[in-house]
Short mmCIF file of the C-alpha atoms (twelve columns), coordinates in Angstrom:
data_MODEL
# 
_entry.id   MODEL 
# 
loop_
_atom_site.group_PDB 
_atom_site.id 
_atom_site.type_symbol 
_atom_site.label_atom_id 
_atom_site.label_alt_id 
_atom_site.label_comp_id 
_atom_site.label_asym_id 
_atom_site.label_seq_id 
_atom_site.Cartn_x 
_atom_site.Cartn_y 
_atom_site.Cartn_z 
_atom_site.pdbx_PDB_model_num 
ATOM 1   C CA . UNK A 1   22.828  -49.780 24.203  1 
ATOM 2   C CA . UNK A 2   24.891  -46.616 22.993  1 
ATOM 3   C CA . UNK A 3   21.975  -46.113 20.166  1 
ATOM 4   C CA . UNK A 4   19.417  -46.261 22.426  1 
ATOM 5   C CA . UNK A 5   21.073  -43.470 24.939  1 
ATOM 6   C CA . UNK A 6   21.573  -41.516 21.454  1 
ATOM 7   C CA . UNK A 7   17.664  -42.067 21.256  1 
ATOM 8   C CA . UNK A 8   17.166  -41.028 24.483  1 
ATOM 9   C CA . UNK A 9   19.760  -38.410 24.671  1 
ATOM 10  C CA . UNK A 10  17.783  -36.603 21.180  1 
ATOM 11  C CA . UNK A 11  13.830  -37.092 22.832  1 
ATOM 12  C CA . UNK A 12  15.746  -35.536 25.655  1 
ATOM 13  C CA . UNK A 13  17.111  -32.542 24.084  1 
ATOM 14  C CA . UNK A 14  14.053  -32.126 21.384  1 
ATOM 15  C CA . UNK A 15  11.551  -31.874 24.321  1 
ATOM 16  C CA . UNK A 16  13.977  -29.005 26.139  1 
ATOM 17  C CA . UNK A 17  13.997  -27.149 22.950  1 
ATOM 18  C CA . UNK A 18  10.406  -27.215 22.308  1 
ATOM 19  C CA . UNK A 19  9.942   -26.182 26.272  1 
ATOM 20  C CA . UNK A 20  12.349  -23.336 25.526  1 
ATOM 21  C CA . UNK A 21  10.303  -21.893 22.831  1 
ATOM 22  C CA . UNK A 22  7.063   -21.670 24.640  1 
ATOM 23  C CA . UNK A 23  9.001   -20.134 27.198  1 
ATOM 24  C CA . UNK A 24  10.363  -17.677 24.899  1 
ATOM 25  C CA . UNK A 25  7.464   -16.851 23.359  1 
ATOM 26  C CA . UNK A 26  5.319   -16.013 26.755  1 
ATOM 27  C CA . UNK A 27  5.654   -12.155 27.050  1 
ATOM 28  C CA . UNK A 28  4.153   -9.058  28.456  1 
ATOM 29  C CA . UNK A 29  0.806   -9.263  30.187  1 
ATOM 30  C CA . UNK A 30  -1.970  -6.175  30.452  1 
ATOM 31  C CA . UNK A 31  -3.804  -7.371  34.155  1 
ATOM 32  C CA . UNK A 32  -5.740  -4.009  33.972  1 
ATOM 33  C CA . UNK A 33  -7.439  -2.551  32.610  1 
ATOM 34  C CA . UNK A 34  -8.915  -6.490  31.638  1 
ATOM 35  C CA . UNK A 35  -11.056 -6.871  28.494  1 
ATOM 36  C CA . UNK A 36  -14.532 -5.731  28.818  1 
ATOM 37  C CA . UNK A 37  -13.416 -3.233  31.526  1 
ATOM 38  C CA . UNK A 38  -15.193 0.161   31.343  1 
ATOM 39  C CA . UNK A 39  -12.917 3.128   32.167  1 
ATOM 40  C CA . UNK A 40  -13.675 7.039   33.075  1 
ATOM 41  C CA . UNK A 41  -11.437 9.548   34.259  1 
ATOM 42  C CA . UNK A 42  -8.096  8.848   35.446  1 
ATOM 43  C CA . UNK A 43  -7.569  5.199   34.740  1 
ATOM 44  C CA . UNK A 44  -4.946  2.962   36.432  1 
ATOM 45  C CA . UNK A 45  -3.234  0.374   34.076  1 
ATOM 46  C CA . UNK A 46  -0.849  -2.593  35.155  1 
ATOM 47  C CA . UNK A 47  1.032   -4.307  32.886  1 
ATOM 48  C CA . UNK A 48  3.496   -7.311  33.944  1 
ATOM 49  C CA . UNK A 49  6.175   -9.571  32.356  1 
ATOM 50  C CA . UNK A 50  7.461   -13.228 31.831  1 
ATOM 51  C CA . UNK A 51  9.836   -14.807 32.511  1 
ATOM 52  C CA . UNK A 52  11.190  -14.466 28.864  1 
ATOM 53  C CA . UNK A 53  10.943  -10.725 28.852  1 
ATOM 54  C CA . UNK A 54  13.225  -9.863  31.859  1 
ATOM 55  C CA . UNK A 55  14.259  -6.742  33.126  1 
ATOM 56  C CA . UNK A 56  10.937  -5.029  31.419  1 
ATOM 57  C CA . UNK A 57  11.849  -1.312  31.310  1 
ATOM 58  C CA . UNK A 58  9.045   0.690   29.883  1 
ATOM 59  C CA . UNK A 59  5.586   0.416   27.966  1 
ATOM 60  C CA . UNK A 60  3.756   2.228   25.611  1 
ATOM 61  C CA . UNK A 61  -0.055  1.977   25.894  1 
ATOM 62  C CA . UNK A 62  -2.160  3.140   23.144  1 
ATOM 63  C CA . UNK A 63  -5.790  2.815   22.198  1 
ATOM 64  C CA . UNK A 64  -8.289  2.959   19.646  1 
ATOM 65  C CA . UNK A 65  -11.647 2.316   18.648  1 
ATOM 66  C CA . UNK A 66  -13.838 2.492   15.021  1 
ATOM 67  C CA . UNK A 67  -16.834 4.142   16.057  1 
ATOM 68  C CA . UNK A 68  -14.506 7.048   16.847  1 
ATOM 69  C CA . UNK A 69  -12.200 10.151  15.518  1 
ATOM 70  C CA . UNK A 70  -9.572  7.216   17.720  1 
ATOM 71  C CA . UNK A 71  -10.033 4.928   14.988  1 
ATOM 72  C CA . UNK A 72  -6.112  4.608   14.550  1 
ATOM 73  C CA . UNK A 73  -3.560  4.049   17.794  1 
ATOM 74  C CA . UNK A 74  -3.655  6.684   19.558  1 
ATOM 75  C CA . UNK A 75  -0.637  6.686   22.350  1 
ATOM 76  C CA . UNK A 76  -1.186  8.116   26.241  1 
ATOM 77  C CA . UNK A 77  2.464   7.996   27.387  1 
ATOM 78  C CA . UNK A 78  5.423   5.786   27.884  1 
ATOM 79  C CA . UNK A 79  5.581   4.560   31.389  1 
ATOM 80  C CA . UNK A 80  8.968   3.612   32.917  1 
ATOM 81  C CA . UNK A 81  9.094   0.532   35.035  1 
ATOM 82  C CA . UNK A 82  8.584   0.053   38.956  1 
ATOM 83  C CA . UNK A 83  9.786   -2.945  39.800  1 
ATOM 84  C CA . UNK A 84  11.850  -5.603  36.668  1 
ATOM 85  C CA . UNK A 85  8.376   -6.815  36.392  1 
ATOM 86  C CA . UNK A 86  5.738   -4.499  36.193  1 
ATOM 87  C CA . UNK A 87  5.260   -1.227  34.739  1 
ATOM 88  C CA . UNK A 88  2.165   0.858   36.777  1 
ATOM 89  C CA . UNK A 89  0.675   4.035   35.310  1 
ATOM 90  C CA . UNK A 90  -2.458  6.435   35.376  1 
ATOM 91  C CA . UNK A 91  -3.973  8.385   32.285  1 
ATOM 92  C CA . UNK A 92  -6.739  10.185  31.532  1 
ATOM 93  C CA . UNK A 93  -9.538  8.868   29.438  1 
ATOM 94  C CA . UNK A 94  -11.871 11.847  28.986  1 
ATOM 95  C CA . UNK A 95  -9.638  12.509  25.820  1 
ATOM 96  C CA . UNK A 96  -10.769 9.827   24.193  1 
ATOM 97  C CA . UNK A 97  -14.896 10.030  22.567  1 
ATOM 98  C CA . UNK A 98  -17.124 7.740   24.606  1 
ATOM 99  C CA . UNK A 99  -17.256 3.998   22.649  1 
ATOM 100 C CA . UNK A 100 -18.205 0.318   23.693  1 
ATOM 101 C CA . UNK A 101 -15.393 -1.095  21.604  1 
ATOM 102 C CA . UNK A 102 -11.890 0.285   22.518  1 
ATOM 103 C CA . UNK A 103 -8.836  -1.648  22.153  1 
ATOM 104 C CA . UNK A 104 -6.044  -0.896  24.389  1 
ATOM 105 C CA . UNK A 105 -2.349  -2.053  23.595  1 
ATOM 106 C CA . UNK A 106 1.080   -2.364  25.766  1 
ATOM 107 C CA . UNK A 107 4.179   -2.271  23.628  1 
ATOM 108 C CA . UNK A 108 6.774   -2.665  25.860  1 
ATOM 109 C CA . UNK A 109 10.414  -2.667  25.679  1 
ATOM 110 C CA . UNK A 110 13.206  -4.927  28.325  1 
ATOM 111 C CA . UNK A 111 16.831  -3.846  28.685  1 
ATOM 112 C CA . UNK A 112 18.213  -6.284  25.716  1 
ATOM 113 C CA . UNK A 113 15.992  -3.826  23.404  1 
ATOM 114 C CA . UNK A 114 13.477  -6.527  22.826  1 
ATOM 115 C CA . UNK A 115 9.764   -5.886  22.211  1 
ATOM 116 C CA . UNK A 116 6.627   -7.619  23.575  1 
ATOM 117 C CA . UNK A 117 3.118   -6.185  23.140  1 
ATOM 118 C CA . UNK A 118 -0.009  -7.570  24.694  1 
ATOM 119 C CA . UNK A 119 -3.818  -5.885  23.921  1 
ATOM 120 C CA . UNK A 120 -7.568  -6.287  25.409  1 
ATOM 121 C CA . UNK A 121 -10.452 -5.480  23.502  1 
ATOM 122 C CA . UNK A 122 -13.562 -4.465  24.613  1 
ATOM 123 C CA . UNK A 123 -13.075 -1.626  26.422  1 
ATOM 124 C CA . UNK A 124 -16.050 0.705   27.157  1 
ATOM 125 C CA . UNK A 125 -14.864 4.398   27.619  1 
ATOM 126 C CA . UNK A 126 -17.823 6.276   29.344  1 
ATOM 127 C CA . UNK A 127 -16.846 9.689   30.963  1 
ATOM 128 C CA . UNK A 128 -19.869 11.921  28.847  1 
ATOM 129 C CA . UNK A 129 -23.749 11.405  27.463  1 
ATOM 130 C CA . UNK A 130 -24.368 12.063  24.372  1 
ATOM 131 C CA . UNK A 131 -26.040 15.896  23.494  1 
ATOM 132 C CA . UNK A 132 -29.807 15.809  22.597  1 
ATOM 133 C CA . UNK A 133 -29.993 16.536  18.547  1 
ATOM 134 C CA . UNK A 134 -31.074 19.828  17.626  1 
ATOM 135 C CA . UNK A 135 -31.660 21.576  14.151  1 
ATOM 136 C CA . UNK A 136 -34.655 19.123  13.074  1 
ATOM 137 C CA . UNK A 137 -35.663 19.191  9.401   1 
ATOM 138 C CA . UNK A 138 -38.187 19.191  7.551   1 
ATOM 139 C CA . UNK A 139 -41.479 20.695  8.662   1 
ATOM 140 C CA . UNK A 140 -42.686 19.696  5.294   1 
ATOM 141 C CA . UNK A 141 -42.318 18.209  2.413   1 
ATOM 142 C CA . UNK A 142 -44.356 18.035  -1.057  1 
ATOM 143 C CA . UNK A 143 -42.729 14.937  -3.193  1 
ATOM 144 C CA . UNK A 144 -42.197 12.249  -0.640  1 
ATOM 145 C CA . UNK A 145 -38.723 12.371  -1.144  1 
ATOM 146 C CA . UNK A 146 -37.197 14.089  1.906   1 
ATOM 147 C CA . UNK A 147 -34.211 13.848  3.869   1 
ATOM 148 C CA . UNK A 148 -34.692 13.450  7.916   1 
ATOM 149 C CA . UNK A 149 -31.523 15.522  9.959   1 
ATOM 150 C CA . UNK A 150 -30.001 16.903  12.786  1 
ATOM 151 C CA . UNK A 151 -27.409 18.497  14.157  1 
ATOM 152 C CA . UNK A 152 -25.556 16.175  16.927  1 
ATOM 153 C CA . UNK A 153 -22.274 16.850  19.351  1 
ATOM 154 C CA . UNK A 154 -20.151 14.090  17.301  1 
ATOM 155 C CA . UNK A 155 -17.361 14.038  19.838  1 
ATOM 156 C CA . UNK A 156 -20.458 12.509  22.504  1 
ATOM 157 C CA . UNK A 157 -22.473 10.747  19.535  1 
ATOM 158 C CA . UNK A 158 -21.283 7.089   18.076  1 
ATOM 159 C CA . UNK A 159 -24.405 6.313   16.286  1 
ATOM 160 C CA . UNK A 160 -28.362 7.892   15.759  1 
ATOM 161 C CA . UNK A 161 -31.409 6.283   15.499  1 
ATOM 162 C CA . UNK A 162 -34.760 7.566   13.730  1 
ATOM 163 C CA . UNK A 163 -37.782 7.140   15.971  1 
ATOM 164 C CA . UNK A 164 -41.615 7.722   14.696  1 
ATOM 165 C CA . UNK A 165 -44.016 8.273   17.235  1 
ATOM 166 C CA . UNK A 166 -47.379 6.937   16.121  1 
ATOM 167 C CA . UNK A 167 -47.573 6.704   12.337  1 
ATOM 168 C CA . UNK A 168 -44.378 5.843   10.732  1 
ATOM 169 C CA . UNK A 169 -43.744 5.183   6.926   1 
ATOM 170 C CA . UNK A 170 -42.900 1.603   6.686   1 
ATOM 171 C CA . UNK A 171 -41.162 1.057   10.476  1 
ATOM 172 C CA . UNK A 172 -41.270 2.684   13.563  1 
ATOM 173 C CA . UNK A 173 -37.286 3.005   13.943  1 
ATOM 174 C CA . UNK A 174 -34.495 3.796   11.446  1 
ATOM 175 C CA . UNK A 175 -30.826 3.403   11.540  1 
ATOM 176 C CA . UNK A 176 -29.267 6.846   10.750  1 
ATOM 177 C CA . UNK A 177 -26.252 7.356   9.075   1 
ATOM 178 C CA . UNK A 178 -24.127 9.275   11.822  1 
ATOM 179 C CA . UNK A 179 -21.029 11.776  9.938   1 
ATOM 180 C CA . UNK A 180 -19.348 14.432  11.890  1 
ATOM 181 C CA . UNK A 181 -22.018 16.560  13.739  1 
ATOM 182 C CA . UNK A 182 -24.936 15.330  11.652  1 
ATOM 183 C CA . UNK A 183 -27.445 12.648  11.732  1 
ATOM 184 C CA . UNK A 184 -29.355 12.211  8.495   1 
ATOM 185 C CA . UNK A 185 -31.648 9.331   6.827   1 
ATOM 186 C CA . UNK A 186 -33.336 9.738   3.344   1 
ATOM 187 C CA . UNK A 187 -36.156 8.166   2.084   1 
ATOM 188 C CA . UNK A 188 -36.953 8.180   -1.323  1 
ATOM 189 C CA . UNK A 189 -40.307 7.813   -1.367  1 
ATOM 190 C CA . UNK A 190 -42.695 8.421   1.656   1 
ATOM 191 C CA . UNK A 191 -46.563 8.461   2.024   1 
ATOM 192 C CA . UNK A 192 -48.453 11.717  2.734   1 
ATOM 193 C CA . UNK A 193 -49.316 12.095  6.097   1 
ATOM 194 C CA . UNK A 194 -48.656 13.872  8.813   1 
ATOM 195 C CA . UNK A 195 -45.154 12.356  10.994  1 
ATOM 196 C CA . UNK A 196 -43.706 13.026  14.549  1 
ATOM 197 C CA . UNK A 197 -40.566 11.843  14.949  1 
ATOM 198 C CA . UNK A 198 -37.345 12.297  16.957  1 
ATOM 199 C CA . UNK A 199 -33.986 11.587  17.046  1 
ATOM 200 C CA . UNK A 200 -32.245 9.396   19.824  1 
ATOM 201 C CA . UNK A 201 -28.066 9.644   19.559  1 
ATOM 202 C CA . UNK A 202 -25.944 7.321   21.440  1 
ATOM 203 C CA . UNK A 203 -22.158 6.721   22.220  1 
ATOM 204 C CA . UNK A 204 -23.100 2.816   22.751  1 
ATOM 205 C CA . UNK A 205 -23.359 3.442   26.809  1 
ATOM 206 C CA . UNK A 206 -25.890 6.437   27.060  1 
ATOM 207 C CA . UNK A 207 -28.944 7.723   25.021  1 
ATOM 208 C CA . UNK A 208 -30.537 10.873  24.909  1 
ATOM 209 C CA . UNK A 209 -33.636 11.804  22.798  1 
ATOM 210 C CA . UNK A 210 -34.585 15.176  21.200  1 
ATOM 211 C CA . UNK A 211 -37.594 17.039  20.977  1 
ATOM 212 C CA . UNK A 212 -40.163 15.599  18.625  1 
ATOM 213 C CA . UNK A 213 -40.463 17.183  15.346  1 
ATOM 214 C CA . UNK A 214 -43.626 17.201  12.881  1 
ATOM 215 C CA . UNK A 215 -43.026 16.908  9.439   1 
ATOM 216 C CA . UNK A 216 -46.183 16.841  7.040   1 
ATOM 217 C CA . UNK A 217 -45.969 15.023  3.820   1 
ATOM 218 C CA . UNK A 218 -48.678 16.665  0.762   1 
ATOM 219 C CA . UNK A 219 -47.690 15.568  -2.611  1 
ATOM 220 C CA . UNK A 220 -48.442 17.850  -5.225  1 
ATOM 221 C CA . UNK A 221 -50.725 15.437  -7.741  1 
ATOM 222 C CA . UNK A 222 -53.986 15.505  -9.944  1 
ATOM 223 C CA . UNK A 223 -55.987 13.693  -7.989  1 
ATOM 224 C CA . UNK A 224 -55.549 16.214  -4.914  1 
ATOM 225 C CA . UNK A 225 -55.095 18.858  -6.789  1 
ATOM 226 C CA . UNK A 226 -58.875 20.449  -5.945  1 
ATOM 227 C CA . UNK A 227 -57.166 20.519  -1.657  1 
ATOM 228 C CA . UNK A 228 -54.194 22.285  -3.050  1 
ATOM 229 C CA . UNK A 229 -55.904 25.766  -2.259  1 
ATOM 230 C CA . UNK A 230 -52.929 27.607  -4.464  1 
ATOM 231 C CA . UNK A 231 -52.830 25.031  -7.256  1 
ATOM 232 C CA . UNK A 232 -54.784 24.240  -10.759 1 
ATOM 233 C CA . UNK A 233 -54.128 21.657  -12.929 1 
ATOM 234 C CA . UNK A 234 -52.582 21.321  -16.664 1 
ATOM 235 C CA . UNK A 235 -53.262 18.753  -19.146 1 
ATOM 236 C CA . UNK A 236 -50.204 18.815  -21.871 1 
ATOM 237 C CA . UNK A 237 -50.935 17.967  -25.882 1 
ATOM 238 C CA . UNK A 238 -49.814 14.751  -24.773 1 
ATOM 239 C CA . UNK A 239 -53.157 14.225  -22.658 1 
ATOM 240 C CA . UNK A 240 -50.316 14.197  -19.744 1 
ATOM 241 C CA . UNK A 241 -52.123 16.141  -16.338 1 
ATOM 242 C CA . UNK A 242 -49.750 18.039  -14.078 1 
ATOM 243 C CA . UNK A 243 -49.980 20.429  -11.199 1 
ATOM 244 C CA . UNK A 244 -49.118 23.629  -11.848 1 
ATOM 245 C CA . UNK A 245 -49.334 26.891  -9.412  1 
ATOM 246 C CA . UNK A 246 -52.344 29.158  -9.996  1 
ATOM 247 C CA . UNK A 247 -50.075 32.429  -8.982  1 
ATOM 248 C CA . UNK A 248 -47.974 35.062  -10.734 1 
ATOM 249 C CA . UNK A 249 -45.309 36.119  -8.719  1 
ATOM 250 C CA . UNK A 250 -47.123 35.336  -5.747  1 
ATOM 251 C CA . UNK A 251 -50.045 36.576  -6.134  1 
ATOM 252 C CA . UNK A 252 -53.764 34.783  -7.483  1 
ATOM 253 C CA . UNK A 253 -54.081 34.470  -11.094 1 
ATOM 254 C CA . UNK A 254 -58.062 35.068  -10.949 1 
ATOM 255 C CA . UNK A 255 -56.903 38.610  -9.441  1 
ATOM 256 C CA . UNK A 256 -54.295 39.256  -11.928 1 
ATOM 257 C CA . UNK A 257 -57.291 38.814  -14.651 1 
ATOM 258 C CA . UNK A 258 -59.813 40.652  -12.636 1 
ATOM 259 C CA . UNK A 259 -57.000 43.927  -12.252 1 
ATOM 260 C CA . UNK A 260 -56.619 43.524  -16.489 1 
ATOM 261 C CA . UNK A 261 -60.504 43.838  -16.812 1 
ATOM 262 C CA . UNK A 262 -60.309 46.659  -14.598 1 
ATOM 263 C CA . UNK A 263 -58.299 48.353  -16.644 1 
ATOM 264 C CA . UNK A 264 -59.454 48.036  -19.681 1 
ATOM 265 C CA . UNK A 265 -62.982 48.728  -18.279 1 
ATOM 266 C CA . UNK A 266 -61.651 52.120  -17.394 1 
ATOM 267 C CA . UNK A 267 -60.019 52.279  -20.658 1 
ATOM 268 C CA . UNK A 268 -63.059 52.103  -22.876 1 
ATOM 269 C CA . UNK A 269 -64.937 54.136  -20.217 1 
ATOM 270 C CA . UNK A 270 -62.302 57.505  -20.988 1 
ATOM 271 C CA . UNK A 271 -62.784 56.780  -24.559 1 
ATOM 272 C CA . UNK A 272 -66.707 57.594  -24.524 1 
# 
């Protein structure tokens, strides 16, 4: 009978001691804002405790996101308790870029110095819309290798997308790589033709579109070389044909020859 109360006696105090832990192990709580949430302007948080973090008596909330300059914590204030069991604050999100994938954090502290931290993901930060792109280039292009750019607010812009409206080179929409203030996307090799395109930059909430550009693509090549009005072409020892300009410092090599004859027309003509 006594090893069977010792049996007992050890389920007993095993099954307290595993309660204990999951007890201890609960902590702090963010209620608001909740994941997913989308936050402008002055933003009310809430954070609350367990029952194993007593006597909370301050947080720290921070955020971040990737698609921004925020990409590492970024801290909005310690906030002192109101009650043993909540701590309730306000900041201010319009310092933080507009982005679809914030995470926000609670580090808090409780009056035995122990820490507890608690985050929701997901948050969508929306207090601006994106500027329209301005600064389009090119207008041309004569190799069909041409970089597509322009100039974009990158504290309002997360990401840029290429749009051609009508004829397009391959797809009708491009994925631009978004640095700083500019949004650029190279091709190496594009048809000739004649493109409009814009540019549409978003901070993952809001779009807005620029102007539409032209760019005109005329490769400089033997076979067109007769529609290139300024050009001749070359044919190297090799048999190789090229290209080549027809001018002389900007000016029409069939003049430059007919000034020469000119001259020495007048030339012989002083000599008789």
């Amino acid at each position: 009978m006594q090893n069977r109360n010792k049996v007992i006696f050890s389920l007993l105090l095993g099954i307290t001691f595993l309660l204990s832990l999951s007890v201890v192990s609960a902590g702090v709580s963010i209620i608001s804002p909740s994941a997913s949430a989308t936050i402008s302007g002055t933003t009310v948080f809430n954070v609350t405790n367990a029952s194993a973090f007593d006597e909370m008596v301050n947080c720290t909330i921070y955020l971040k996101s990737s698609l921004t300059a925020n990409s590492s914590w970024t801290s909005v204030g310690t906030f002192d308790n109101d009650t043993l069991s909540n701590v309730n604050g306000t900041f201010g999100s319009a310092t933080f870029e507009d982005a679809n994938n914030y995470i926000i954090n609670a580090t808090c502290r409780n009056s035995s110095n122990d820490l507890s931290d608690d985050t929701n993901t997901g948050i969508i930060v929306d207090n601006t819309v994106p500027v329209a792109s301005t600064g389009l280039t090119p207008t041309s292009d004569d190799d069909g290798a041409l970089t597509i750019s322009g100039t974009v607010t990158g504290a309002r812009t997360t990401s840029c997308v290429l749009y051609f409206d009508g004829i397009n080179p391959g797809s009708p929409t491009y994925t631009m790589t978004h640095t700083g203030d500019n949004c650029s996307y190279d091709f190496t090799t594009i048809p000739e033709q004649s493109y409009r395109w814009y540019i549409r930059a978003s901070d993952e909430t809001n779009t807005t579109d620029s102007s539409t550009q032209t760019t005109t693509v005329s490769i400089d090549t033997p076979s067109n070389y007769l529609f290139q009005g300024q050009k001749d072409i070359s044919v190297s020892e090799g048999g190789t044909l090229s290209v080549v300009s027809n001018r002389v410092a900007g000016i029409p090599v069939w003049l430059i020859g007919l000034i020469v004859v000119l001259v020495i027309g007048v030339v012989i003509a002083k000599r008789k």
